[in-house]
């Protein structure tokens, strides 16, 4: 199993790497296009601001590579948001893999949403063994709207897509690497896809 | 629904856990990595590590500790203490910390908050505020509560929110170490006037204190040290009681 975490300068990838290490898998950090293409599974992380992250992706040409990948790809947090059509954060276009836009939470709730909330309406093999309304750790100010590609939903001010899937592309808004044993189970499920 | 968070805080000096009572008289309470792992298994929602080492050697030990915690613990954690530059934050995040908390350095140079939020995102910038109520007014203190300032708690909190802080960790120096309850009036005011999460700190002694800070104090999270470290309040039981009192928690 060759697992690559795309390293394009955005975010805390150490904890993702450690989470897989706890599952007995050594993930390789890479921004090398050939290495990413050759991997069995790819993790697309991201923490930070959307438009600057997209800029970094464009600079390394990863913006054209990621949408063409054929193996299972898992976007986490901002990674998931960048796989969408467009984000209100920095008013940037995303990779357009998921046919949905990313919006900002209104001031009716505290922003960022920070902490543990439940995911429900689970619709993917990614969630094998995960019970409906399981708690996951989330930290975000922007959200993907609920849509046909949603495979999990969460409620914070509104119902939004907390996980998305299209073909071999998966995205989760929450941090499975920080969501205890249940989060770890989701990463294991991804490895087993 | 987003749940209220229970956060054990581990004060670290030269790689060991300590807890100050009213910021003096330090008592040893164990190995931070072992404690952290235990807390994650026992239902803590998040952890905070505050480095109170004063030496460069102590800081280096802290980084090694952060790496070990990230390796072994599967819940989020914040690291604070002595952080004063983008480089400091960069190193800690690369070691696997999820968030950093800054305190004195933000007071000395408020622009640091903007710089950190811009570079790393608001979600990882916690501004810790130690404040003391003197004749009815809350004054911000720095350097672990040893130096008073003219800054008003609420004005300072609003300023750091505007500068990009993602969360406020408010410690009431009047309550800290007393085990007589959190400063709920000030907490409720912060929570109402600001639109970012507020972590209550200082004064936890009983389960009722936690209930009060989530209801009366409108806090989003509650942080405590000694009641957890010495097993006075087991986290799981605390969360069960919170749930019985209609407070949403992760169980």
Tab-separated table of C-alpha atoms in Angstrom:
chain	number	residue	atom	x	y	z
A	1	UNK	CA	0.000	0.000	0.000
A	2	UNK	CA	1.529	3.277	-1.122
A	3	UNK	CA	-0.177	6.188	0.578
A	4	UNK	CA	0.767	9.733	-0.389
A	5	UNK	CA	-0.218	12.891	1.473
A	6	UNK	CA	-0.064	15.819	-0.929
A	7	UNK	CA	2.354	18.322	0.585
A	8	UNK	CA	1.748	21.710	-1.013
A	9	UNK	CA	2.557	23.850	2.008
A	10	UNK	CA	-0.935	24.037	3.498
A	11	UNK	CA	-1.645	22.942	6.977
A	12	UNK	CA	-0.971	20.454	9.677
A	13	UNK	CA	-0.063	17.290	7.827
A	14	UNK	CA	1.950	15.828	10.671
A	15	UNK	CA	-1.164	14.740	12.558
A	16	UNK	CA	-2.566	13.032	9.463
A	17	UNK	CA	0.709	11.221	8.977
A	18	UNK	CA	0.720	10.171	12.646
A	19	UNK	CA	-2.897	8.988	12.437
A	20	UNK	CA	-1.983	6.597	9.610
A	21	UNK	CA	1.131	5.518	11.477
A	22	UNK	CA	-1.134	4.493	14.365
A	23	UNK	CA	-2.923	2.306	11.770
A	24	UNK	CA	0.413	0.792	10.759
A	25	UNK	CA	0.739	2.638	7.429
A	26	UNK	CA	3.668	4.905	6.597
A	27	UNK	CA	2.327	7.790	4.530
A	28	UNK	CA	4.722	9.633	2.238
A	29	UNK	CA	4.587	13.426	2.047
A	30	UNK	CA	5.034	14.565	-1.522
A	31	UNK	CA	4.395	17.305	-4.049
A	32	UNK	CA	5.951	15.263	-6.840
A	33	UNK	CA	3.370	14.760	-9.582
A	34	UNK	CA	4.686	11.344	-10.702
A	35	UNK	CA	4.806	10.080	-7.122
A	36	UNK	CA	1.253	11.259	-6.455
A	37	UNK	CA	-0.030	9.671	-9.686
A	38	UNK	CA	1.656	6.360	-8.812
A	39	UNK	CA	0.199	6.125	-5.289
A	40	UNK	CA	-2.495	3.589	-4.358
A	41	UNK	CA	-4.308	6.154	-2.243
A	42	UNK	CA	-3.966	9.924	-1.978
A	43	UNK	CA	-4.743	12.284	0.890
A	44	UNK	CA	-5.401	15.914	0.005
A	45	UNK	CA	-5.089	17.915	3.243
A	46	UNK	CA	-5.466	21.599	3.882
A	47	UNK	CA	-5.763	24.071	6.688
A	48	UNK	CA	-5.737	27.800	6.187
A	49	UNK	CA	-7.189	30.147	3.613
A	50	UNK	CA	-8.773	28.931	0.353
A	51	UNK	CA	-7.497	31.445	-2.204
A	52	UNK	CA	-3.868	31.247	-1.029
A	53	UNK	CA	-4.071	27.439	-0.947
A	54	UNK	CA	-5.382	27.454	-4.541
A	55	UNK	CA	-2.496	29.735	-5.485
A	56	UNK	CA	-0.027	27.218	-4.059
A	57	UNK	CA	-1.745	24.404	-5.966
A	58	UNK	CA	-1.538	26.345	-9.222
A	59	UNK	CA	2.122	27.173	-8.672
A	60	UNK	CA	2.942	23.485	-8.385
A	61	UNK	CA	0.510	22.549	-11.219
A	62	UNK	CA	-1.288	20.251	-8.796
A	63	UNK	CA	-4.573	21.989	-9.675
A	64	UNK	CA	-4.581	20.233	-13.050
A	65	UNK	CA	-3.241	16.927	-11.708
A	66	UNK	CA	-5.589	16.246	-8.787
A	67	UNK	CA	-8.855	16.176	-10.801
A	68	UNK	CA	-7.329	13.591	-13.176
A	69	UNK	CA	-6.318	11.100	-10.459
A	70	UNK	CA	-7.860	7.632	-10.793
A	71	UNK	CA	-7.124	6.114	-7.362
A	72	UNK	CA	-9.187	6.932	-4.229
A	73	UNK	CA	-8.482	10.510	-3.092
A	74	UNK	CA	-9.554	11.855	0.292
A	75	UNK	CA	-9.736	15.605	0.825
A	76	UNK	CA	-9.726	16.713	4.456
A	77	UNK	CA	-11.143	20.009	5.759
A	78	UNK	CA	-9.915	22.771	3.417
A	79	UNK	CA	-8.818	19.982	1.061
A	80	UNK	CA	-12.466	18.993	0.679
A	81	UNK	CA	-13.526	22.610	0.172
A	82	UNK	CA	-10.897	23.115	-2.547
A	83	UNK	CA	-12.374	20.134	-4.426
A	84	UNK	CA	-15.629	22.099	-4.785
A	85	UNK	CA	-16.611	24.523	-7.573
A	86	UNK	CA	-16.088	27.838	-5.854
A	87	UNK	CA	-15.393	29.207	-2.375
A	88	UNK	CA	-16.509	32.467	-0.828
A	89	UNK	CA	-13.236	32.445	1.117
A	90	UNK	CA	-11.022	34.779	-0.912
A	91	UNK	CA	-13.651	34.442	-3.709
A	92	UNK	CA	-11.716	31.694	-5.474
A	93	UNK	CA	-12.585	28.959	-7.930
A	94	UNK	CA	-11.817	25.466	-6.656
A	95	UNK	CA	-10.865	22.286	-8.491
A	96	UNK	CA	-14.479	21.704	-9.540
A	97	UNK	CA	-14.565	18.001	-8.679
A	98	UNK	CA	-17.681	18.328	-6.537
A	99	UNK	CA	-20.564	20.228	-8.082
A	100	UNK	CA	-21.181	22.471	-5.079
A	101	UNK	CA	-20.177	25.892	-3.744
A	102	UNK	CA	-18.537	26.751	-0.419
A	103	UNK	CA	-20.170	29.516	1.627
A	104	UNK	CA	-19.473	31.303	4.897
A	105	UNK	CA	-21.536	30.661	8.031
A	106	UNK	CA	-23.634	33.673	8.947
A	107	UNK	CA	-23.196	35.718	12.103
A	108	UNK	CA	-26.174	33.938	13.670
A	109	UNK	CA	-23.687	31.371	14.990
A	110	UNK	CA	-20.178	31.543	16.380
A	111	UNK	CA	-17.592	31.367	13.642
A	112	UNK	CA	-15.485	29.269	13.354
A	113	UNK	CA	-17.559	26.276	14.321
A	114	UNK	CA	-15.052	24.663	16.635
A	115	UNK	CA	-15.498	21.344	18.382
A	116	UNK	CA	-17.417	18.087	18.189
A	117	UNK	CA	-20.625	17.808	16.190
A	118	UNK	CA	-22.477	14.819	14.733
A	119	UNK	CA	-22.538	13.507	11.173
A	120	UNK	CA	-25.731	11.846	9.892
A	121	UNK	CA	-27.383	10.492	6.718
A	122	UNK	CA	-24.209	8.505	6.093
A	123	UNK	CA	-24.124	7.127	2.557
A	124	UNK	CA	-20.736	5.663	1.734
A	125	UNK	CA	-18.360	2.751	2.367
A	126	UNK	CA	-16.163	5.380	3.972
A	127	UNK	CA	-18.528	5.131	6.964
A	128	UNK	CA	-18.673	1.350	7.359
A	129	UNK	CA	-19.059	0.614	11.073
A	130	UNK	CA	-19.715	4.264	11.926
A	131	UNK	CA	-23.055	4.831	13.609
A	132	UNK	CA	-25.493	7.506	12.498
A	133	UNK	CA	-24.916	10.701	14.514
A	134	UNK	CA	-21.347	9.825	15.442
A	135	UNK	CA	-19.279	12.715	16.809
A	136	UNK	CA	-16.494	14.188	14.694
A	137	UNK	CA	-14.118	17.085	15.361
A	138	UNK	CA	-14.672	20.127	13.140
A	139	UNK	CA	-12.997	23.507	12.822
A	140	UNK	CA	-14.248	25.674	9.987
A	141	UNK	CA	-15.805	28.992	9.040
A	142	UNK	CA	-16.950	27.969	5.552
A	143	UNK	CA	-19.111	25.018	4.532
A	144	UNK	CA	-20.143	23.098	1.424
A	145	UNK	CA	-23.858	23.356	0.751
A	146	UNK	CA	-25.983	20.253	1.051
A	147	UNK	CA	-26.156	18.620	-2.375
A	148	UNK	CA	-26.610	15.383	-4.342
A	149	UNK	CA	-22.965	14.441	-3.737
A	150	UNK	CA	-23.271	14.712	0.055
A	151	UNK	CA	-22.483	11.428	1.838
A	152	UNK	CA	-22.797	12.928	5.328
A	153	UNK	CA	-24.675	15.891	6.717
A	154	UNK	CA	-24.105	18.096	9.768
A	155	UNK	CA	-26.239	20.775	11.364
A	156	UNK	CA	-24.764	24.126	12.378
A	157	UNK	CA	-27.149	27.004	11.722
A	158	UNK	CA	-28.148	25.064	8.589
A	159	UNK	CA	-27.770	21.527	7.285
A	160	UNK	CA	-24.628	21.305	5.215
A	161	UNK	CA	-22.535	18.605	3.537
A	162	UNK	CA	-19.924	17.386	6.019
A	163	UNK	CA	-18.688	14.762	3.549
A	164	UNK	CA	-18.850	14.486	-0.244
A	165	UNK	CA	-18.171	11.806	-2.815
A	166	UNK	CA	-17.954	11.656	-6.564
A	167	UNK	CA	-16.516	8.524	-8.198
A	168	UNK	CA	-13.045	7.985	-6.678
A	169	UNK	CA	-13.033	11.385	-4.938
A	170	UNK	CA	-13.991	11.684	-1.286
A	171	UNK	CA	-14.000	14.739	0.935
A	172	UNK	CA	-14.622	15.197	4.648
A	173	UNK	CA	-15.093	18.541	6.382
A	174	UNK	CA	-14.215	17.094	9.775
A	175	UNK	CA	-10.784	15.933	10.908
A	176	UNK	CA	-10.822	12.114	11.073
A	177	UNK	CA	-7.204	12.227	12.279
A	178	UNK	CA	-8.393	14.151	15.357
A	179	UNK	CA	-11.730	12.441	15.928
A	180	UNK	CA	-10.738	9.664	18.307
A	181	UNK	CA	-11.257	5.972	17.516
A	182	UNK	CA	-14.230	6.641	15.238
A	183	UNK	CA	-12.209	9.056	13.112
A	184	UNK	CA	-9.466	6.501	12.927
A	185	UNK	CA	-12.021	3.947	11.707
A	186	UNK	CA	-12.900	6.267	8.803
A	187	UNK	CA	-9.245	6.506	7.792
A	188	UNK	CA	-9.021	2.715	7.983
A	189	UNK	CA	-12.131	2.446	5.792
A	190	UNK	CA	-10.478	4.736	3.270
A	191	UNK	CA	-7.421	2.485	3.202
A	192	UNK	CA	-9.732	-0.486	2.559
A	193	UNK	CA	-11.627	1.110	-0.355
B	1	UNK	CA	-25.611	20.169	17.399
B	2	UNK	CA	-22.179	21.452	18.328
B	3	UNK	CA	-21.325	20.193	21.814
B	4	UNK	CA	-19.736	21.939	24.777
B	5	UNK	CA	-16.101	20.957	25.235
B	6	UNK	CA	-14.267	19.747	28.333
B	7	UNK	CA	-10.581	20.610	28.197
B	8	UNK	CA	-7.983	19.421	30.703
B	9	UNK	CA	-5.062	21.826	30.835
B	10	UNK	CA	-1.555	20.593	31.485
B	11	UNK	CA	1.005	23.104	32.656
B	12	UNK	CA	4.408	21.922	31.491
B	13	UNK	CA	7.759	22.830	32.960
B	14	UNK	CA	10.856	21.164	31.530
B	15	UNK	CA	8.760	18.349	30.109
B	16	UNK	CA	6.735	17.607	33.261
B	17	UNK	CA	3.177	18.486	34.214
B	18	UNK	CA	2.687	21.016	36.976
B	19	UNK	CA	-0.250	23.069	38.174
B	20	UNK	CA	0.002	26.400	39.848
B	21	UNK	CA	-2.466	27.347	42.533
B	22	UNK	CA	-3.071	31.063	42.093
B	23	UNK	CA	-0.026	30.971	39.810
B	24	UNK	CA	2.423	29.931	42.578
B	25	UNK	CA	3.392	26.776	44.539
B	26	UNK	CA	3.810	24.265	41.751
B	27	UNK	CA	2.841	20.628	42.381
B	28	UNK	CA	3.985	17.789	40.116
B	29	UNK	CA	1.161	15.799	38.509
B	30	UNK	CA	2.791	13.444	36.032
B	31	UNK	CA	4.121	12.731	32.579
B	32	UNK	CA	2.313	14.881	29.958
B	33	UNK	CA	2.248	12.292	27.172
B	34	UNK	CA	0.850	9.557	29.426
B	35	UNK	CA	-1.680	11.983	30.899
B	36	UNK	CA	-2.706	13.232	27.450
B	37	UNK	CA	-3.325	9.722	26.149
B	38	UNK	CA	-5.301	8.864	29.238
B	39	UNK	CA	-7.448	11.991	28.916
B	40	UNK	CA	-8.201	11.224	25.265
B	41	UNK	CA	-9.379	7.743	26.244
B	42	UNK	CA	-11.391	9.056	29.186
B	43	UNK	CA	-13.471	11.414	27.038
B	44	UNK	CA	-11.648	14.761	27.059
B	45	UNK	CA	-12.673	16.746	23.984
B	46	UNK	CA	-9.451	18.624	23.588
B	47	UNK	CA	-6.232	19.305	25.487
B	48	UNK	CA	-4.230	22.415	26.258
B	49	UNK	CA	-0.520	22.375	27.082
B	50	UNK	CA	0.925	25.507	28.597
B	51	UNK	CA	4.696	25.717	28.607
B	52	UNK	CA	5.849	27.576	31.687
B	53	UNK	CA	9.532	26.789	31.153
B	54	UNK	CA	11.596	29.912	31.171
B	55	UNK	CA	14.672	28.528	29.435
B	56	UNK	CA	15.619	27.709	25.853
B	57	UNK	CA	16.279	24.139	26.928
B	58	UNK	CA	12.764	23.962	28.319
B	59	UNK	CA	11.333	25.191	25.003
B	60	UNK	CA	13.233	22.535	23.104
B	61	UNK	CA	11.876	19.872	25.452
B	62	UNK	CA	8.399	21.273	24.789
B	63	UNK	CA	8.747	20.749	21.048
B	64	UNK	CA	9.796	17.164	21.589
B	65	UNK	CA	6.788	16.707	23.856
B	66	UNK	CA	4.426	18.177	21.220
B	67	UNK	CA	5.759	15.722	18.664
B	68	UNK	CA	5.208	12.799	21.040
B	69	UNK	CA	1.683	13.943	21.915
B	70	UNK	CA	0.780	14.333	18.225
B	71	UNK	CA	2.123	10.864	17.573
B	72	UNK	CA	0.065	9.184	20.294
B	73	UNK	CA	-3.062	11.262	20.863
B	74	UNK	CA	-6.090	11.262	18.535
B	75	UNK	CA	-7.892	14.392	19.775
B	76	UNK	CA	-6.994	18.031	19.087
B	77	UNK	CA	-4.607	19.976	21.273
B	78	UNK	CA	-3.425	23.537	21.765
B	79	UNK	CA	0.045	24.616	22.802
B	80	UNK	CA	0.763	27.885	24.571
B	81	UNK	CA	3.419	29.633	26.572
B	82	UNK	CA	6.315	31.746	25.369
B	83	UNK	CA	5.125	31.934	21.762
B	84	UNK	CA	6.078	35.273	20.251
B	85	UNK	CA	6.754	34.879	16.543
B	86	UNK	CA	5.541	33.321	13.301
B	87	UNK	CA	8.572	31.001	13.458
B	88	UNK	CA	7.584	29.733	16.937
B	89	UNK	CA	4.112	28.900	15.644
B	90	UNK	CA	5.389	27.334	12.446
B	91	UNK	CA	7.607	24.928	14.416
B	92	UNK	CA	4.815	23.917	16.824
B	93	UNK	CA	2.281	23.335	14.035
B	94	UNK	CA	4.837	21.293	12.129
B	95	UNK	CA	5.371	19.203	15.274
B	96	UNK	CA	1.650	18.415	15.134
B	97	UNK	CA	-0.032	20.994	17.395
B	98	UNK	CA	-3.524	21.880	16.145
B	99	UNK	CA	-3.707	25.333	17.680
B	100	UNK	CA	-1.413	27.717	19.495
B	101	UNK	CA	-2.344	30.124	22.205
B	102	UNK	CA	-0.653	33.475	22.613
B	103	UNK	CA	-0.973	35.835	25.536
B	104	UNK	CA	1.712	38.361	26.542
B	105	UNK	CA	3.185	38.521	23.035
B	106	UNK	CA	-0.201	39.628	21.650
B	107	UNK	CA	-0.422	42.407	24.234
B	108	UNK	CA	3.106	43.564	23.467
B	109	UNK	CA	2.554	43.434	19.705
B	110	UNK	CA	-1.136	43.081	18.733
B	111	UNK	CA	-0.249	42.875	15.031
B	112	UNK	CA	1.068	39.356	15.767
B	113	UNK	CA	-2.546	38.151	15.920
B	114	UNK	CA	-3.190	39.439	12.379
B	115	UNK	CA	0.015	37.906	11.082
B	116	UNK	CA	-0.702	34.485	12.575
B	117	UNK	CA	-4.319	34.472	11.377
B	118	UNK	CA	-3.235	35.428	7.889
B	119	UNK	CA	-0.436	32.881	7.665
B	120	UNK	CA	-1.977	29.902	9.462
B	121	UNK	CA	-5.705	30.699	9.592
B	122	UNK	CA	-7.857	31.949	12.478
B	123	UNK	CA	-8.807	28.387	13.406
B	124	UNK	CA	-5.415	27.769	14.986
B	125	UNK	CA	-5.012	31.103	16.777
B	126	UNK	CA	-6.217	31.105	20.370
B	127	UNK	CA	-5.698	34.292	22.333
B	128	UNK	CA	-5.370	33.592	26.051
B	129	UNK	CA	-6.343	36.445	28.345
B	130	UNK	CA	-5.577	36.539	32.079
B	131	UNK	CA	-7.651	39.198	33.757
B	132	UNK	CA	-8.357	40.350	37.269
B	133	UNK	CA	-11.406	42.234	38.493
B	134	UNK	CA	-10.333	45.270	40.492
B	135	UNK	CA	-13.066	47.484	41.943
B	136	UNK	CA	-15.574	46.231	39.396
B	137	UNK	CA	-13.393	46.558	36.318
B	138	UNK	CA	-11.579	43.705	34.574
B	139	UNK	CA	-7.900	44.447	33.851
B	140	UNK	CA	-5.791	42.286	31.538
B	141	UNK	CA	-2.549	40.975	33.035
B	142	UNK	CA	0.498	39.587	31.303
B	143	UNK	CA	3.488	37.357	32.012
B	144	UNK	CA	1.447	34.675	33.754
B	145	UNK	CA	-0.599	37.224	35.647
B	146	UNK	CA	2.372	38.945	37.250
B	147	UNK	CA	2.160	42.291	35.429
B	148	UNK	CA	-1.002	44.391	35.280
B	149	UNK	CA	-1.972	46.506	32.282
B	150	UNK	CA	-4.474	49.278	31.633
B	151	UNK	CA	-6.278	47.096	29.079
B	152	UNK	CA	-9.940	46.336	29.698
B	153	UNK	CA	-10.811	42.646	29.238
B	154	UNK	CA	-13.804	43.200	26.948
B	155	UNK	CA	-12.149	45.825	24.769
B	156	UNK	CA	-9.047	43.687	24.389
B	157	UNK	CA	-11.103	40.577	23.575
B	158	UNK	CA	-13.015	42.473	20.864
B	159	UNK	CA	-9.777	43.825	19.457
B	160	UNK	CA	-8.163	40.389	19.114
B	161	UNK	CA	-11.342	39.025	17.539
B	162	UNK	CA	-11.200	41.815	14.950
B	163	UNK	CA	-7.531	41.016	14.366
B	164	UNK	CA	-8.348	37.397	13.535
B	165	UNK	CA	-8.278	35.349	16.753
B	166	UNK	CA	-10.279	32.147	16.329
B	167	UNK	CA	-10.980	31.602	20.004
B	168	UNK	CA	-10.548	33.246	23.416
B	169	UNK	CA	-9.235	31.426	26.468
B	170	UNK	CA	-10.233	33.618	29.388
B	171	UNK	CA	-8.722	32.945	32.808
B	172	UNK	CA	-10.131	34.873	35.720
B	173	UNK	CA	-7.260	35.465	38.140
B	174	UNK	CA	-9.802	36.125	40.900
B	175	UNK	CA	-11.204	32.619	40.463
B	176	UNK	CA	-8.118	30.636	39.454
B	177	UNK	CA	-7.090	28.117	42.088
B	178	UNK	CA	-10.056	28.895	44.337
B	179	UNK	CA	-12.277	25.972	43.238
B	180	UNK	CA	-15.206	28.304	43.860
B	181	UNK	CA	-16.575	28.413	40.300
B	182	UNK	CA	-15.872	30.198	37.024
B	183	UNK	CA	-16.251	33.958	36.455
B	184	UNK	CA	-19.602	33.474	34.754
B	185	UNK	CA	-20.751	37.057	34.579
B	186	UNK	CA	-17.672	38.153	32.641
B	187	UNK	CA	-17.806	34.974	30.530
B	188	UNK	CA	-21.428	35.562	29.543
B	189	UNK	CA	-20.593	39.121	28.561
B	190	UNK	CA	-17.665	37.921	26.415
B	191	UNK	CA	-19.795	35.242	24.807
B	192	UNK	CA	-22.565	37.690	23.992
B	193	UNK	CA	-20.376	40.507	22.723
B	194	UNK	CA	-18.028	38.344	20.657
B	195	UNK	CA	-18.788	35.939	17.822
B	196	UNK	CA	-15.942	33.455	18.382
B	197	UNK	CA	-15.843	30.559	20.878
B	198	UNK	CA	-14.990	31.362	24.496
B	199	UNK	CA	-13.143	28.903	26.751
B	200	UNK	CA	-13.776	29.396	30.480
B	201	UNK	CA	-10.786	28.922	32.757
B	202	UNK	CA	-10.104	29.386	36.446
B	203	UNK	CA	-12.195	28.246	39.381
B	204	UNK	CA	-13.451	24.743	38.554
B	205	UNK	CA	-14.120	22.805	41.746
B	206	UNK	CA	-17.389	20.907	41.336
B	207	UNK	CA	-19.627	19.496	38.608
B	208	UNK	CA	-22.108	22.304	39.318
B	209	UNK	CA	-19.427	24.845	38.376
B	210	UNK	CA	-19.251	23.305	34.897
B	211	UNK	CA	-23.052	23.296	34.578
B	212	UNK	CA	-23.104	26.950	35.602
B	213	UNK	CA	-20.424	28.077	33.193
B	214	UNK	CA	-22.201	26.442	30.238
B	215	UNK	CA	-25.591	27.869	31.194
B	216	UNK	CA	-25.094	31.116	33.142
B	217	UNK	CA	-21.631	31.784	31.696
B	218	UNK	CA	-22.638	30.830	28.096
B	219	UNK	CA	-19.148	29.345	27.659
B	220	UNK	CA	-18.395	27.156	24.652
B	221	UNK	CA	-15.761	25.134	26.464
B	222	UNK	CA	-14.464	24.773	30.007
B	223	UNK	CA	-10.872	24.235	30.956
B	224	UNK	CA	-9.547	22.894	34.249
B	225	UNK	CA	-6.432	21.256	35.620
B	226	UNK	CA	-6.189	20.029	39.183
B	227	UNK	CA	-9.763	18.686	39.476
B	228	UNK	CA	-8.921	16.421	36.547
B	229	UNK	CA	-5.271	15.657	37.320
B	230	UNK	CA	-5.995	14.508	40.841
B	231	UNK	CA	-9.123	12.614	39.841
B	232	UNK	CA	-11.462	14.806	41.879
B	233	UNK	CA	-13.848	15.029	38.931
B	234	UNK	CA	-13.707	12.087	36.490
B	235	UNK	CA	-14.366	13.471	32.982
B	236	UNK	CA	-16.816	10.767	31.961
B	237	UNK	CA	-18.974	11.280	35.041
B	238	UNK	CA	-18.821	15.023	34.551
B	239	UNK	CA	-20.075	14.674	30.974
B	240	UNK	CA	-22.863	12.318	32.014
B	241	UNK	CA	-24.051	14.824	34.587
B	242	UNK	CA	-23.860	17.637	32.058
B	243	UNK	CA	-26.015	15.604	29.695
B	244	UNK	CA	-28.548	14.952	32.459
B	245	UNK	CA	-28.716	18.709	32.848
B	246	UNK	CA	-29.562	19.101	29.143
B	247	UNK	CA	-26.123	20.345	28.181
B	248	UNK	CA	-25.010	18.844	24.875
B	249	UNK	CA	-21.746	16.930	25.232
B	250	UNK	CA	-19.919	14.229	23.297
B	251	UNK	CA	-20.504	10.923	25.049
